[in-house]
Amino acid sequence: MKQIQWDLAILSHEGIARDTFRLKLAAPMLEEMPKPGTFFNLTVPDQRFLLKRPISVFAVDHARKEISFIYKIMGEGTKALSDLRAGDTIRVIGPLGNGFPIQDDAHKVLLIGGGVGVPPLYELGCRLKEAGKEVITVLGFRDQSSVFCEAEFRSLGQTVICTDDGSYGFHGLVTQAIEEHGIEFDVLYACGPRLMLKAVDLKYRDHKTGYLSFEERMACGIGACYGCMTETREGLKRVCKDGPVFRLGEAVYHD
Ligand SMILES: Cc1cc2nc3c(=O)[nH]c(=O)nc-3n(C[C@H](O)[C@H](O)[C@H](O)COP(=O)(O)OP(=O)(O)OC[C@H]3O[C@@H](n4cnc5c(N)ncnc54)[C@H](O)[C@@H]3O)c2cc1C
Ligand code: FES
């Protein structure tokens, strides 16, 4: 799909967990579904914010021509976004980024999400299930009040919810939950905090195939400013344009 700027009507905008909102937009221009793992740059409805905020596609309803996003309030920009109401219009640019590839030869697929990295995995899980794959999901949240979309992921297959403080589900890290539940898989897809991605990458890069989506801080979001560079084995790459999805084993970590 050609990347372009759109003014889209807000169909609904609701709180679904602590500081977490689901935003559904009418997207009549949709000719093909945005790939899972791609993102849109959302304009903050406050002129103090020149930069748009990158938010991943959570779900696409192609028949109704609707796109949904889920975002968490992290700072002033996302807080201002949360003031938007159904009936308002929002300017967006997208879809952006490379998205998750679907690997035909893998049957058993593991989705690993952490916090604001959970949303892009849902549309991916839907596509994988449609393609006949067995989908297993392990999601990590800070605490019970931060958990969202458990029912949606359960509808795709086995789902394990982890919390850092043990207030809900498995008490511990997603990597510990995968081990303790004896989860086996052919390919993994992960999105979440960099430390989580690093742990997943270092644990599986030598013997598994997989894809990691890096939600780096961005400026232009369209590949022009080189403000989102990350080091990979093939040199520096722009997360917004060359990513945000990178192969397991591709990233270089110094921290
Ligand atoms: C490709 C991509 C997809 C994303 N998808 C989603 C999504 O689906 N849902 C969602 O809730 N968020 C997503 N994010 C993160 C989201 O863009 C940021 O949380 C948002 O831009 C913060 O804006 P702000 O003005 O509210 O916060 P700011 O005032 O800009 O920052 C507030 C705090 O959050 C930290 N922060 C800001 N951006 C990021 C980031 N990208 N990664 C880690 N920490 C950050 C800052 O360092 C600061 O501590 C995505 C980011 C990228 C790059
Ligand atoms: S944010 Fe400008 S090049 Fe990636």
CSV table of C-alpha atoms and ligand atoms in Angstrom, one decimal:
chain,number,residue,atom,x,y,z
A,1,MET,CA,0.0,0.0,0.0
A,2,LYS,CA,1.3,3.5,-0.9
A,3,GLN,CA,2.3,5.5,2.2
A,4,ILE,CA,0.4,8.7,2.4
A,5,GLN,CA,-1.2,11.2,4.8
A,6,TRP,CA,-4.9,10.7,5.7
A,7,ASP,CA,-7.4,12.6,7.8
A,8,LEU,CA,-9.5,9.8,9.4
A,9,ALA,CA,-12.7,10.0,11.4
A,10,ILE,CA,-12.6,8.5,14.9
A,11,LEU,CA,-15.3,5.9,15.3
A,12,SER,CA,-14.6,5.0,19.0
A,13,HIS,CA,-12.0,5.8,21.6
A,14,GLU,CA,-12.2,4.0,24.9
A,15,GLY,CA,-10.0,3.1,27.9
A,16,ILE,CA,-9.3,-0.6,28.2
A,17,ALA,CA,-6.8,-0.8,31.0
A,18,ARG,CA,-4.8,1.6,33.2
A,19,ASP,CA,-3.7,4.6,31.0
A,20,THR,CA,-4.4,2.4,27.9
A,21,PHE,CA,-6.8,3.3,25.1
A,22,ARG,CA,-8.2,1.6,22.0
A,23,LEU,CA,-8.7,4.0,19.1
A,24,LYS,CA,-10.8,2.9,16.1
A,25,LEU,CA,-10.6,4.9,12.9
A,26,ALA,CA,-12.6,4.8,9.7
A,27,ALA,CA,-10.2,4.1,6.8
A,28,PRO,CA,-12.2,4.2,3.6
A,29,MET,CA,-9.0,4.6,1.6
A,30,LEU,CA,-7.9,1.0,2.6
A,31,GLU,CA,-7.4,-0.9,-0.6
A,32,GLU,CA,-5.3,-3.7,0.9
A,33,MET,CA,-4.7,-4.6,4.6
A,34,PRO,CA,-1.7,-3.0,6.2
A,35,LYS,CA,0.8,-5.7,7.0
A,36,PRO,CA,0.9,-6.8,10.7
A,37,GLY,CA,3.8,-5.1,12.4
A,38,THR,CA,3.5,-1.9,10.4
A,39,PHE,CA,2.7,1.4,12.1
A,40,PHE,CA,1.1,4.8,11.5
A,41,ASN,CA,2.3,8.2,12.7
A,42,LEU,CA,-0.5,9.8,14.6
A,43,THR,CA,-0.7,13.6,14.8
A,44,VAL,CA,-1.0,14.9,18.4
A,45,PRO,CA,-4.0,17.3,18.7
A,46,ASP,CA,-1.9,20.0,20.3
A,47,GLN,CA,0.3,22.4,18.3
A,48,ARG,CA,3.1,22.2,20.8
A,49,PHE,CA,3.9,18.7,19.5
A,50,LEU,CA,5.5,19.0,16.0
A,51,LEU,CA,6.5,15.3,15.9
A,52,LYS,CA,3.8,12.7,15.3
A,53,ARG,CA,3.7,9.6,17.5
A,54,PRO,CA,4.3,6.1,16.0
A,55,ILE,CA,1.6,3.6,17.0
A,56,SER,CA,1.4,0.0,15.6
A,57,VAL,CA,-1.6,-1.4,13.8
A,58,PHE,CA,-3.5,-3.4,16.4
A,59,ALA,CA,-6.3,-4.8,14.2
A,60,VAL,CA,-7.7,-4.2,10.7
A,61,ASP,CA,-11.3,-4.8,9.6
A,62,HIS,CA,-11.0,-4.9,5.9
A,63,ALA,CA,-14.7,-5.5,5.2
A,64,ARG,CA,-15.7,-2.5,7.2
A,65,LYS,CA,-12.6,-0.5,6.3
A,66,GLU,CA,-11.5,0.2,9.9
A,67,ILE,CA,-8.1,0.3,11.6
A,68,SER,CA,-7.7,0.0,15.4
A,69,PHE,CA,-4.7,1.0,17.5
A,70,ILE,CA,-4.0,0.5,21.2
A,71,TYR,CA,-1.7,2.9,23.0
A,72,LYS,CA,-0.6,3.7,26.5
A,73,ILE,CA,-0.1,7.1,27.9
A,74,MET,CA,3.7,7.5,28.3
A,75,GLY,CA,4.1,11.3,28.2
A,76,GLU,CA,2.5,14.5,27.1
A,77,GLY,CA,1.9,13.5,23.5
A,78,THR,CA,0.0,10.3,24.2
A,79,LYS,CA,-1.9,12.1,27.0
A,80,ALA,CA,-3.0,14.8,24.5
A,81,LEU,CA,-4.1,12.0,22.1
A,82,SER,CA,-6.3,10.5,24.8
A,83,ASP,CA,-8.4,13.8,24.8
A,84,LEU,CA,-9.7,12.9,21.3
A,85,ARG,CA,-13.3,11.8,21.1
A,86,ALA,CA,-15.5,9.8,18.7
A,87,GLY,CA,-16.5,12.1,15.8
A,88,ASP,CA,-13.2,14.0,15.8
A,89,THR,CA,-10.7,13.6,12.9
A,90,ILE,CA,-7.1,12.7,13.3
A,91,ARG,CA,-4.3,13.2,10.7
A,92,VAL,CA,-2.2,10.0,10.2
A,93,ILE,CA,0.7,8.9,8.0
A,94,GLY,CA,1.0,5.3,7.1
A,95,PRO,CA,1.3,2.4,6.9
A,96,LEU,CA,5.0,2.7,7.7
A,97,GLY,CA,7.8,0.2,8.3
A,98,ASN,CA,8.4,-3.3,7.0
A,99,GLY,CA,6.1,-5.4,9.2
A,100,PHE,CA,6.3,-9.1,10.2
A,101,PRO,CA,7.0,-11.7,7.5
A,102,ILE,CA,4.8,-14.8,7.6
A,103,GLN,CA,7.0,-17.9,7.5
A,104,ASP,CA,5.3,-20.6,5.4
A,105,ASP,CA,7.3,-23.6,6.7
A,106,ALA,CA,6.6,-22.9,10.4
A,107,HIS,CA,3.5,-24.5,12.0
A,108,LYS,CA,3.8,-23.7,15.7
A,109,VAL,CA,4.2,-20.0,16.3
A,110,LEU,CA,5.1,-18.2,19.5
A,111,LEU,CA,4.1,-14.6,20.0
A,112,ILE,CA,5.9,-12.8,22.9
A,113,GLY,CA,4.7,-9.3,23.9
A,114,GLY,CA,5.6,-6.9,26.6
A,115,GLY,CA,3.5,-3.8,27.6
A,116,VAL,CA,3.1,-1.4,24.7
A,117,GLY,CA,4.7,-4.1,22.5
A,118,VAL,CA,1.6,-6.3,22.8
A,119,PRO,CA,-0.7,-4.5,20.2
A,120,PRO,CA,1.1,-5.4,16.9
A,121,LEU,CA,1.1,-9.1,17.8
A,122,TYR,CA,-2.7,-9.4,17.6
A,123,GLU,CA,-3.2,-8.7,13.9
A,124,LEU,CA,-0.2,-10.9,13.3
A,125,GLY,CA,-1.8,-13.7,15.4
A,126,CYS,CA,-5.1,-13.4,13.4
A,127,ARG,CA,-3.2,-13.7,10.1
A,128,LEU,CA,-1.2,-16.7,11.3
A,129,LYS,CA,-4.3,-18.4,12.6
A,130,GLU,CA,-6.1,-17.8,9.2
A,131,ALA,CA,-3.0,-19.4,7.6
A,132,GLY,CA,-3.6,-22.6,9.7
A,133,LYS,CA,-0.8,-22.1,12.2
A,134,GLU,CA,-1.0,-23.0,15.8
A,135,VAL,CA,-0.6,-19.8,17.8
A,136,ILE,CA,0.8,-19.6,21.3
A,137,THR,CA,1.0,-16.3,23.1
A,138,VAL,CA,3.0,-15.2,26.2
A,139,LEU,CA,2.4,-11.6,27.3
A,140,GLY,CA,4.1,-9.6,30.1
A,141,PHE,CA,2.6,-6.7,31.9
A,142,ARG,CA,3.6,-4.6,35.0
A,143,ASP,CA,0.6,-5.6,37.1
A,144,GLN,CA,-3.0,-6.8,36.8
A,145,SER,CA,-4.4,-3.3,36.1
A,146,SER,CA,-2.1,-3.0,33.0
A,147,VAL,CA,-3.3,-6.2,31.4
A,148,PHE,CA,-5.3,-5.8,28.2
A,149,CYS,CA,-6.7,-7.9,25.3
A,150,GLU,CA,-6.3,-11.2,27.1
A,151,ALA,CA,-9.6,-12.5,25.6
A,152,GLU,CA,-8.6,-11.5,22.1
A,153,PHE,CA,-5.3,-13.5,22.4
A,154,ARG,CA,-7.0,-16.4,24.0
A,155,SER,CA,-9.3,-16.6,21.0
A,156,LEU,CA,-6.2,-17.4,18.9
A,157,GLY,CA,-4.9,-20.2,21.1
A,158,GLN,CA,-3.0,-21.0,24.3
A,159,THR,CA,-2.2,-17.7,26.1
A,160,VAL,CA,0.0,-17.1,29.2
A,161,ILE,CA,-0.2,-13.8,31.0
A,162,CYS,CA,2.7,-12.7,33.2
A,163,THR,CA,3.0,-9.8,35.6
A,164,ASP,CA,6.1,-8.4,37.1
A,165,ASP,CA,4.5,-8.2,40.6
A,166,GLY,CA,2.6,-11.5,40.4
A,167,SER,CA,-0.8,-9.7,40.9
A,168,TYR,CA,-2.2,-11.7,37.9
A,169,GLY,CA,-1.2,-14.8,36.0
A,170,PHE,CA,2.4,-16.1,36.0
A,171,HIS,CA,4.7,-14.2,38.4
A,172,GLY,CA,7.8,-13.4,36.4
A,173,LEU,CA,9.4,-12.7,33.1
A,174,VAL,CA,8.0,-13.9,29.7
A,175,THR,CA,11.2,-15.9,29.2
A,176,GLN,CA,10.8,-17.7,32.5
A,177,ALA,CA,7.1,-18.4,31.6
A,178,ILE,CA,8.1,-20.0,28.3
A,179,GLU,CA,10.5,-22.3,30.1
A,180,GLU,CA,8.2,-23.2,33.0
A,181,HIS,CA,5.3,-24.0,30.7
A,182,GLY,CA,7.6,-26.1,28.5
A,183,ILE,CA,6.5,-24.2,25.4
A,184,GLU,CA,7.9,-25.5,22.1
A,185,PHE,CA,7.7,-23.6,18.8
A,186,ASP,CA,9.0,-23.4,15.3
A,187,VAL,CA,9.2,-19.6,14.9
A,188,LEU,CA,8.8,-16.7,17.3
A,189,TYR,CA,7.7,-13.1,16.9
A,190,ALA,CA,8.3,-10.6,19.7
A,191,CYS,CA,7.7,-6.9,20.5
A,192,GLY,CA,8.3,-5.1,23.8
A,193,PRO,CA,10.8,-3.2,25.8
A,194,ARG,CA,14.4,-3.4,24.5
A,195,LEU,CA,15.6,-5.4,27.5
A,196,MET,CA,12.9,-8.0,26.9
A,197,LEU,CA,13.8,-8.2,23.2
A,198,LYS,CA,17.5,-8.5,24.1
A,199,ALA,CA,16.8,-11.4,26.5
A,200,VAL,CA,14.6,-13.2,23.9
A,201,ASP,CA,17.2,-12.6,21.2
A,202,LEU,CA,20.2,-13.8,23.2
A,203,LYS,CA,18.3,-16.9,24.4
A,204,TYR,CA,17.0,-18.1,21.0
A,205,ARG,CA,19.2,-16.6,18.3
A,206,ASP,CA,21.6,-19.6,17.9
A,207,HIS,CA,18.9,-22.3,17.4
A,208,LYS,CA,15.6,-20.7,16.4
A,209,THR,CA,14.1,-18.5,13.7
A,210,GLY,CA,12.3,-15.4,14.7
A,211,TYR,CA,11.5,-11.7,14.3
A,212,LEU,CA,11.7,-8.8,16.8
A,213,SER,CA,10.0,-5.5,16.5
A,214,PHE,CA,11.9,-2.6,18.0
A,215,GLU,CA,9.8,0.3,19.2
A,216,GLU,CA,12.7,2.9,19.3
A,217,ARG,CA,12.1,6.5,19.8
A,218,MET,CA,11.5,8.2,16.5
A,219,ALA,CA,11.5,11.7,15.0
A,220,CYS,CA,10.3,11.8,11.3
A,221,GLY,CA,9.3,8.2,11.2
A,222,ILE,CA,9.7,8.0,7.4
A,223,GLY,CA,13.4,7.4,7.0
A,224,ALA,CA,14.5,11.0,6.4
A,225,CYS,CA,16.2,12.2,9.6
A,226,TYR,CA,18.4,9.2,10.6
A,227,GLY,CA,17.2,9.8,14.2
A,228,CYS,CA,16.3,6.2,14.9
A,229,MET,CA,19.5,4.4,14.0
A,230,THR,CA,20.2,1.0,15.6
A,231,GLU,CA,23.3,-1.2,15.2
A,232,THR,CA,22.9,-4.5,13.4
A,233,ARG,CA,25.4,-7.1,12.2
A,234,GLU,CA,25.0,-5.5,8.7
A,235,GLY,CA,25.8,-2.0,10.0
A,236,LEU,CA,23.5,0.9,11.2
A,237,LYS,CA,19.9,0.7,10.1
A,238,ARG,CA,16.9,3.0,10.5
A,239,VAL,CA,14.3,1.4,12.7
A,240,CYS,CA,11.4,3.3,11.1
A,241,LYS,CA,12.3,2.4,7.5
A,242,ASP,CA,14.5,-0.7,7.5
A,243,GLY,CA,12.5,-2.0,10.5
A,244,PRO,CA,10.8,-1.9,12.9
A,245,VAL,CA,11.0,-5.7,12.5
A,246,PHE,CA,14.5,-7.3,12.5
A,247,ARG,CA,15.5,-11.0,12.3
A,248,LEU,CA,16.5,-12.8,15.5
A,249,GLY,CA,20.2,-12.4,15.7
A,250,GLU,CA,20.4,-9.3,13.6
A,251,ALA,CA,20.6,-6.6,16.4
A,252,VAL,CA,23.9,-5.8,18.2
A,253,TYR,CA,23.5,-4.9,21.9
A,254,HIS,CA,26.0,-2.9,23.9
A,255,ASP,CA,23.8,-2.2,27.0
B,1,LIG,C1,7.3,1.5,15.5
B,1,LIG,C2,6.6,1.9,16.8
B,1,LIG,C3,5.4,1.4,17.2
B,1,LIG,C4,4.8,1.7,18.4
B,1,LIG,N1,3.6,1.2,18.7
B,1,LIG,C5,3.0,1.5,19.9
B,1,LIG,C6,1.8,1.0,20.2
B,1,LIG,O1,1.1,0.2,19.4
B,1,LIG,N2,1.2,1.3,21.4
B,1,LIG,C7,1.8,2.1,22.2
B,1,LIG,O2,1.3,2.4,23.3
B,1,LIG,N3,3.1,2.7,22.0
B,1,LIG,C8,3.7,2.3,20.8
B,1,LIG,N4,4.9,2.9,20.5
B,1,LIG,C9,5.5,3.8,21.5
B,1,LIG,C10,4.9,5.2,21.4
B,1,LIG,O3,5.2,5.7,20.1
B,1,LIG,C11,5.5,6.1,22.4
B,1,LIG,O4,5.1,5.6,23.7
B,1,LIG,C12,5.0,7.5,22.3
B,1,LIG,O5,5.5,8.1,21.1
B,1,LIG,C13,5.4,8.4,23.5
B,1,LIG,O6,5.0,9.7,23.2
B,1,LIG,P1,4.7,10.7,24.4
B,1,LIG,O7,4.7,12.1,23.8
B,1,LIG,O8,3.4,10.3,25.1
B,1,LIG,O9,5.8,10.5,25.4
B,1,LIG,P2,7.2,11.2,25.4
B,1,LIG,O10,7.1,12.5,26.3
B,1,LIG,O11,7.8,11.4,24.1
B,1,LIG,O12,8.0,10.2,26.3
B,1,LIG,C14,7.6,9.8,27.6
B,1,LIG,C15,8.4,8.6,28.1
B,1,LIG,O13,8.3,7.5,27.2
B,1,LIG,C16,9.6,7.2,26.7
B,1,LIG,N5,9.4,6.8,25.3
B,1,LIG,C17,8.9,7.5,24.3
B,1,LIG,N6,8.8,6.8,23.1
B,1,LIG,C18,9.3,5.6,23.4
B,1,LIG,C19,9.6,4.5,22.6
B,1,LIG,N7,9.3,4.4,21.3
B,1,LIG,N8,10.1,3.4,23.3
B,1,LIG,C20,10.4,3.4,24.6
B,1,LIG,N9,10.2,4.5,25.4
B,1,LIG,C21,9.7,5.6,24.8
B,1,LIG,C22,10.4,8.4,26.8
B,1,LIG,O14,11.8,8.1,26.8
B,1,LIG,C23,9.9,9.0,28.1
B,1,LIG,O15,10.5,8.4,29.2
B,1,LIG,C24,5.5,2.6,19.3
B,1,LIG,C25,6.7,3.1,19.0
B,1,LIG,C26,7.3,2.8,17.7
B,1,LIG,C27,8.6,3.3,17.4
B,2,FES,S1,12.8,8.5,12.6
B,2,FES,FE1,13.7,9.7,11.0
B,2,FES,S2,14.8,8.2,10.0
B,2,FES,FE2,13.7,7.0,11.4
